[in-house]
Amino acid sequence: MSEINYQALREAAERAIPAMERLLMLPADDDLLSEQELKDYGVDIDALNAFKFLAGPETVLALLDERERNQQYIKSRDQENEDIALTVGKLRVELEAAKSKLNEQREYYEGVISDGSKRIAELESGSQAQKLVEAIIVAIENEQERLFDEDYLMDSKECIDVIREEVKRWDDSRAAGIGIKGE
């Protein structure tokens, strides 16, 4: 029997229950009772026969086979669900790690962009070398004006000395943390 009519089996079992209860209430010393005697006791012989026909060994074996298949199916689904849960857990861990790494990279690149912006602004406002040159030119012009007022022409050695002094003053100021005008 490969196909079970569950509804018919259920109805036959429901009808057979009262008949089985009546059979169990009969005195145990009654060896054999005829069909008529059973009917006289109120036992529904037709319900018992219908149930016996529907619930034979083939039906019981088919039900047990179906139950076993269902249990195997449930077991495989449980394993699939467990595998999915493990995968989801791993993906969550990977997602959190990726988010963390992304935040670290974002912070790093925000710092790089900020530093780059500052450096660009610094370069646009003039470089350190340009500031040094401008400071030297100012010092030379001041020295030339002083010497010109004294009617003295500056020779190249004195010009170089003035430049060296200005560079040394500038280096000393930077080492001391003192900003030079325009810096």
PDB file of C-alpha atoms in Angstrom:
ATOM      1  CA  MET A   1       0.000   0.000   0.000  1.00  0.00           C
ATOM      2  CA  SER A   2       1.805   3.085  -1.177  1.00  0.00           C
ATOM      3  CA  GLU A   3      -0.870   5.728  -0.767  1.00  0.00           C
ATOM      4  CA  ILE A   4      -2.695   6.190   2.510  1.00  0.00           C
ATOM      5  CA  ASN A   5      -6.123   7.787   2.727  1.00  0.00           C
ATOM      6  CA  TYR A   6      -5.603   9.635   5.991  1.00  0.00           C
ATOM      7  CA  GLN A   7      -9.141  10.947   6.219  1.00  0.00           C
ATOM      8  CA  ALA A   8     -10.708   7.501   5.772  1.00  0.00           C
ATOM      9  CA  LEU A   9      -8.259   6.011   8.273  1.00  0.00           C
ATOM     10  CA  ARG A  10      -9.098   8.711  10.819  1.00  0.00           C
ATOM     11  CA  GLU A  11     -12.853   8.261  10.392  1.00  0.00           C
ATOM     12  CA  ALA A  12     -12.578   4.471  10.699  1.00  0.00           C
ATOM     13  CA  ALA A  13     -10.478   4.797  13.863  1.00  0.00           C
ATOM     14  CA  GLU A  14     -12.939   7.264  15.393  1.00  0.00           C
ATOM     15  CA  ARG A  15     -15.854   4.896  14.670  1.00  0.00           C
ATOM     16  CA  ALA A  16     -13.918   1.877  15.971  1.00  0.00           C
ATOM     17  CA  ILE A  17     -13.027   3.405  19.347  1.00  0.00           C
ATOM     18  CA  PRO A  18     -16.485   2.931  20.927  1.00  0.00           C
ATOM     19  CA  ALA A  19     -16.653  -0.624  19.566  1.00  0.00           C
ATOM     20  CA  MET A  20     -13.231  -1.432  21.044  1.00  0.00           C
ATOM     21  CA  GLU A  21     -14.282   0.060  24.384  1.00  0.00           C
ATOM     22  CA  ARG A  22     -17.388  -2.198  24.424  1.00  0.00           C
ATOM     23  CA  LEU A  23     -15.249  -5.249  23.609  1.00  0.00           C
ATOM     24  CA  LEU A  24     -12.953  -4.454  26.518  1.00  0.00           C
ATOM     25  CA  MET A  25     -15.962  -4.240  28.864  1.00  0.00           C
ATOM     26  CA  LEU A  26     -17.134  -7.792  28.029  1.00  0.00           C
ATOM     27  CA  PRO A  27     -16.473 -10.430  30.670  1.00  0.00           C
ATOM     28  CA  ALA A  28     -13.157 -12.182  30.142  1.00  0.00           C
ATOM     29  CA  ASP A  29     -14.663 -15.667  30.561  1.00  0.00           C
ATOM     30  CA  ASP A  30     -16.618 -15.379  27.312  1.00  0.00           C
ATOM     31  CA  ASP A  31     -14.516 -17.401  24.909  1.00  0.00           C
ATOM     32  CA  LEU A  32     -16.197 -16.845  21.604  1.00  0.00           C
ATOM     33  CA  LEU A  33     -19.113 -14.685  20.859  1.00  0.00           C
ATOM     34  CA  SER A  34     -21.066 -14.717  17.695  1.00  0.00           C
ATOM     35  CA  GLU A  35     -21.515 -11.651  15.596  1.00  0.00           C
ATOM     36  CA  GLN A  36     -25.106 -11.423  16.793  1.00  0.00           C
ATOM     37  CA  GLU A  37     -24.061 -11.657  20.439  1.00  0.00           C
ATOM     38  CA  LEU A  38     -21.521  -8.878  19.900  1.00  0.00           C
ATOM     39  CA  LYS A  39     -24.215  -6.745  18.288  1.00  0.00           C
ATOM     40  CA  ASP A  40     -26.436  -7.461  21.271  1.00  0.00           C
ATOM     41  CA  TYR A  41     -23.719  -6.051  23.529  1.00  0.00           C
ATOM     42  CA  GLY A  42     -23.679  -2.897  21.348  1.00  0.00           C
ATOM     43  CA  VAL A  43     -20.411  -3.620  19.551  1.00  0.00           C
ATOM     44  CA  ASP A  44     -20.319  -2.113  16.047  1.00  0.00           C
ATOM     45  CA  ILE A  45     -18.838  -4.992  14.095  1.00  0.00           C
ATOM     46  CA  ASP A  46     -18.883  -3.024  10.818  1.00  0.00           C
ATOM     47  CA  ALA A  47     -16.773  -0.230  12.357  1.00  0.00           C
ATOM     48  CA  LEU A  48     -14.258  -2.769  13.671  1.00  0.00           C
ATOM     49  CA  ASN A  49     -14.048  -4.511  10.302  1.00  0.00           C
ATOM     50  CA  ALA A  50     -13.625  -1.199   8.429  1.00  0.00           C
ATOM     51  CA  PHE A  51     -10.842  -0.157  10.769  1.00  0.00           C
ATOM     52  CA  LYS A  52      -9.177  -3.571  10.529  1.00  0.00           C
ATOM     53  CA  PHE A  53      -9.321  -3.358   6.739  1.00  0.00           C
ATOM     54  CA  LEU A  54      -7.853   0.188   6.610  1.00  0.00           C
ATOM     55  CA  ALA A  55      -5.299  -0.312   9.392  1.00  0.00           C
ATOM     56  CA  GLY A  56      -3.767  -3.527   8.206  1.00  0.00           C
ATOM     57  CA  PRO A  57      -0.043  -4.370   8.313  1.00  0.00           C
ATOM     58  CA  GLU A  58       0.592  -2.692   4.949  1.00  0.00           C
ATOM     59  CA  THR A  59      -0.879   0.575   6.222  1.00  0.00           C
ATOM     60  CA  VAL A  60       1.113   0.434   9.447  1.00  0.00           C
ATOM     61  CA  LEU A  61       4.349  -0.241   7.536  1.00  0.00           C
ATOM     62  CA  ALA A  62       3.584   2.575   5.095  1.00  0.00           C
ATOM     63  CA  LEU A  63       2.944   4.953   8.014  1.00  0.00           C
ATOM     64  CA  LEU A  64       6.203   3.914   9.683  1.00  0.00           C
ATOM     65  CA  ASP A  65       8.124   4.367   6.398  1.00  0.00           C
ATOM     66  CA  GLU A  66       6.573   7.786   5.913  1.00  0.00           C
ATOM     67  CA  ARG A  67       7.417   8.749   9.480  1.00  0.00           C
ATOM     68  CA  GLU A  68      11.029   7.657   8.982  1.00  0.00           C
ATOM     69  CA  ARG A  69      11.294   9.681   5.750  1.00  0.00           C
ATOM     70  CA  ASN A  70       9.846  12.707   7.517  1.00  0.00           C
ATOM     71  CA  GLN A  71      12.308  12.340  10.380  1.00  0.00           C
ATOM     72  CA  GLN A  72      15.213  12.107   7.920  1.00  0.00           C
ATOM     73  CA  TYR A  73      13.898  15.163   6.097  1.00  0.00           C
ATOM     74  CA  ILE A  74      13.581  17.064   9.390  1.00  0.00           C
ATOM     75  CA  LYS A  75      17.082  15.990  10.382  1.00  0.00           C
ATOM     76  CA  SER A  76      18.525  17.194   7.057  1.00  0.00           C
ATOM     77  CA  ARG A  77      16.632  20.492   7.394  1.00  0.00           C
ATOM     78  CA  ASP A  78      17.927  20.897  10.944  1.00  0.00           C
ATOM     79  CA  GLN A  79      21.476  20.368   9.670  1.00  0.00           C
ATOM     80  CA  GLU A  80      20.895  22.892   6.871  1.00  0.00           C
ATOM     81  CA  ASN A  81      19.508  25.385   9.390  1.00  0.00           C
ATOM     82  CA  GLU A  82      22.508  24.843  11.653  1.00  0.00           C
ATOM     83  CA  ASP A  83      24.874  25.362   8.704  1.00  0.00           C
ATOM     84  CA  ILE A  84      22.998  28.524   7.734  1.00  0.00           C
ATOM     85  CA  ALA A  85      23.148  29.811  11.316  1.00  0.00           C
ATOM     86  CA  LEU A  86      26.916  29.197  11.420  1.00  0.00           C
ATOM     87  CA  THR A  87      27.355  30.943   8.074  1.00  0.00           C
ATOM     88  CA  VAL A  88      25.262  33.900   9.231  1.00  0.00           C
ATOM     89  CA  GLY A  89      27.337  34.087  12.418  1.00  0.00           C
ATOM     90  CA  LYS A  90      30.582  34.066  10.453  1.00  0.00           C
ATOM     91  CA  LEU A  91      29.233  36.695   8.059  1.00  0.00           C
ATOM     92  CA  ARG A  92      28.221  38.902  10.994  1.00  0.00           C
ATOM     93  CA  VAL A  93      31.728  38.651  12.446  1.00  0.00           C
ATOM     94  CA  GLU A  94      33.234  39.442   9.031  1.00  0.00           C
ATOM     95  CA  LEU A  95      30.819  42.352   8.586  1.00  0.00           C
ATOM     96  CA  GLU A  96      31.760  43.826  11.967  1.00  0.00           C
ATOM     97  CA  ALA A  97      35.450  43.417  11.149  1.00  0.00           C
ATOM     98  CA  ALA A  98      34.920  45.088   7.768  1.00  0.00           C
ATOM     99  CA  LYS A  99      32.991  47.943   9.399  1.00  0.00           C
ATOM    100  CA  SER A 100      35.754  48.400  11.957  1.00  0.00           C
ATOM    101  CA  LYS A 101      38.443  48.380   9.282  1.00  0.00           C
ATOM    102  CA  LEU A 102      36.410  50.790   7.163  1.00  0.00           C
ATOM    103  CA  ASN A 103      36.076  53.180  10.115  1.00  0.00           C
ATOM    104  CA  GLU A 104      39.829  52.984  10.775  1.00  0.00           C
ATOM    105  CA  GLN A 105      40.575  53.667   7.120  1.00  0.00           C
ATOM    106  CA  ARG A 106      38.060  56.524   7.050  1.00  0.00           C
ATOM    107  CA  GLU A 107      39.694  58.115  10.098  1.00  0.00           C
ATOM    108  CA  TYR A 108      43.151  57.612   8.597  1.00  0.00           C
ATOM    109  CA  TYR A 109      42.192  59.122   5.249  1.00  0.00           C
ATOM    110  CA  GLU A 110      40.348  62.000   6.907  1.00  0.00           C
ATOM    111  CA  GLY A 111      43.629  62.739   8.715  1.00  0.00           C
ATOM    112  CA  VAL A 112      45.586  62.437   5.471  1.00  0.00           C
ATOM    113  CA  ILE A 113      43.142  64.755   3.711  1.00  0.00           C
ATOM    114  CA  SER A 114      43.314  67.226   6.578  1.00  0.00           C
ATOM    115  CA  ASP A 115      47.126  67.132   6.586  1.00  0.00           C
ATOM    116  CA  GLY A 116      47.151  67.442   2.809  1.00  0.00           C
ATOM    117  CA  SER A 117      44.781  70.397   2.932  1.00  0.00           C
ATOM    118  CA  LYS A 118      46.979  72.106   5.503  1.00  0.00           C
ATOM    119  CA  ARG A 119      50.071  71.417   3.412  1.00  0.00           C
ATOM    120  CA  ILE A 120      48.387  72.727   0.266  1.00  0.00           C
ATOM    121  CA  ALA A 121      47.361  75.887   2.113  1.00  0.00           C
ATOM    122  CA  GLU A 122      50.916  76.221   3.390  1.00  0.00           C
ATOM    123  CA  LEU A 123      52.336  75.790  -0.099  1.00  0.00           C
ATOM    124  CA  GLU A 124      49.829  78.218  -1.554  1.00  0.00           C
ATOM    125  CA  SER A 125      50.718  80.825   1.063  1.00  0.00           C
ATOM    126  CA  GLY A 126      54.401  80.438   0.289  1.00  0.00           C
ATOM    127  CA  SER A 127      57.012  77.849   1.054  1.00  0.00           C
ATOM    128  CA  GLN A 128      59.546  77.952   3.874  1.00  0.00           C
ATOM    129  CA  ALA A 129      62.363  78.512   1.412  1.00  0.00           C
ATOM    130  CA  GLN A 130      60.473  81.415  -0.131  1.00  0.00           C
ATOM    131  CA  LYS A 131      60.024  82.930   3.324  1.00  0.00           C
ATOM    132  CA  LEU A 132      63.745  82.545   4.007  1.00  0.00           C
ATOM    133  CA  VAL A 133      64.637  84.223   0.719  1.00  0.00           C
ATOM    134  CA  GLU A 134      62.239  87.071   1.435  1.00  0.00           C
ATOM    135  CA  ALA A 135      63.723  87.519   4.915  1.00  0.00           C
ATOM    136  CA  ILE A 136      67.262  87.569   3.455  1.00  0.00           C
ATOM    137  CA  ILE A 137      66.260  90.113   0.819  1.00  0.00           C
ATOM    138  CA  VAL A 138      64.730  92.344   3.488  1.00  0.00           C
ATOM    139  CA  ALA A 139      67.897  92.057   5.599  1.00  0.00           C
ATOM    140  CA  ILE A 140      70.140  92.868   2.616  1.00  0.00           C
ATOM    141  CA  GLU A 141      67.985  95.832   1.614  1.00  0.00           C
ATOM    142  CA  ASN A 142      68.078  97.125   5.188  1.00  0.00           C
ATOM    143  CA  GLU A 143      71.845  96.713   5.311  1.00  0.00           C
ATOM    144  CA  GLN A 144      72.252  98.395   1.931  1.00  0.00           C
ATOM    145  CA  GLU A 145      70.155 101.359   3.043  1.00  0.00           C
ATOM    146  CA  ARG A 146      72.224 101.676   6.205  1.00  0.00           C
ATOM    147  CA  LEU A 147      75.478 101.516   4.273  1.00  0.00           C
ATOM    148  CA  PHE A 148      74.181 103.842   1.555  1.00  0.00           C
ATOM    149  CA  ASP A 149      73.268 106.395   4.200  1.00  0.00           C
ATOM    150  CA  GLU A 150      76.876 106.185   5.360  1.00  0.00           C
ATOM    151  CA  ASP A 151      78.080 106.544   1.755  1.00  0.00           C
ATOM    152  CA  TYR A 152      79.560 103.110   1.923  1.00  0.00           C
ATOM    153  CA  LEU A 153      79.194 100.595  -0.861  1.00  0.00           C
ATOM    154  CA  MET A 154      78.775  97.063   0.288  1.00  0.00           C
ATOM    155  CA  ASP A 155      81.164  94.541  -1.211  1.00  0.00           C
ATOM    156  CA  SER A 156      80.221  90.935  -1.950  1.00  0.00           C
ATOM    157  CA  LYS A 157      81.963  89.487   1.138  1.00  0.00           C
ATOM    158  CA  GLU A 158      79.914  91.691   3.417  1.00  0.00           C
ATOM    159  CA  CYS A 159      76.765  90.770   1.484  1.00  0.00           C
ATOM    160  CA  ILE A 160      77.515  87.076   2.005  1.00  0.00           C
ATOM    161  CA  ASP A 161      78.170  87.672   5.701  1.00  0.00           C
ATOM    162  CA  VAL A 162      74.814  89.436   6.017  1.00  0.00           C
ATOM    163  CA  ILE A 163      73.096  86.512   4.288  1.00  0.00           C
ATOM    164  CA  ARG A 164      74.833  84.013   6.581  1.00  0.00           C
ATOM    165  CA  GLU A 165      73.824  85.973   9.653  1.00  0.00           C
ATOM    166  CA  GLU A 166      70.229  86.171   8.484  1.00  0.00           C
ATOM    167  CA  VAL A 167      70.086  82.419   7.747  1.00  0.00           C
ATOM    168  CA  LYS A 168      71.595  81.691  11.187  1.00  0.00           C
ATOM    169  CA  ARG A 169      69.073  84.021  12.848  1.00  0.00           C
ATOM    170  CA  TRP A 170      66.263  82.337  10.948  1.00  0.00           C
ATOM    171  CA  ASP A 171      67.495  78.830  11.919  1.00  0.00           C
ATOM    172  CA  ASP A 172      67.868  79.887  15.569  1.00  0.00           C
ATOM    173  CA  SER A 173      64.363  81.344  15.566  1.00  0.00           C
ATOM    174  CA  ARG A 174      62.914  78.132  14.111  1.00  0.00           C
ATOM    175  CA  ALA A 175      64.840  75.988  16.607  1.00  0.00           C
ATOM    176  CA  ALA A 176      63.497  78.149  19.439  1.00  0.00           C
ATOM    177  CA  GLY A 177      59.964  77.873  18.022  1.00  0.00           C
ATOM    178  CA  ILE A 178      59.718  81.556  17.190  1.00  0.00           C
ATOM    179  CA  GLY A 179      57.861  82.288  13.981  1.00  0.00           C
ATOM    180  CA  ILE A 180      59.305  84.625  11.437  1.00  0.00           C
ATOM    181  CA  LYS A 181      57.060  87.263   9.913  1.00  0.00           C
ATOM    182  CA  GLY A 182      54.853  85.609   7.292  1.00  0.00           C
ATOM    183  CA  GLU A 183      55.368  82.153   8.756  1.00  0.00           C
TER     184      GLU A 183
END
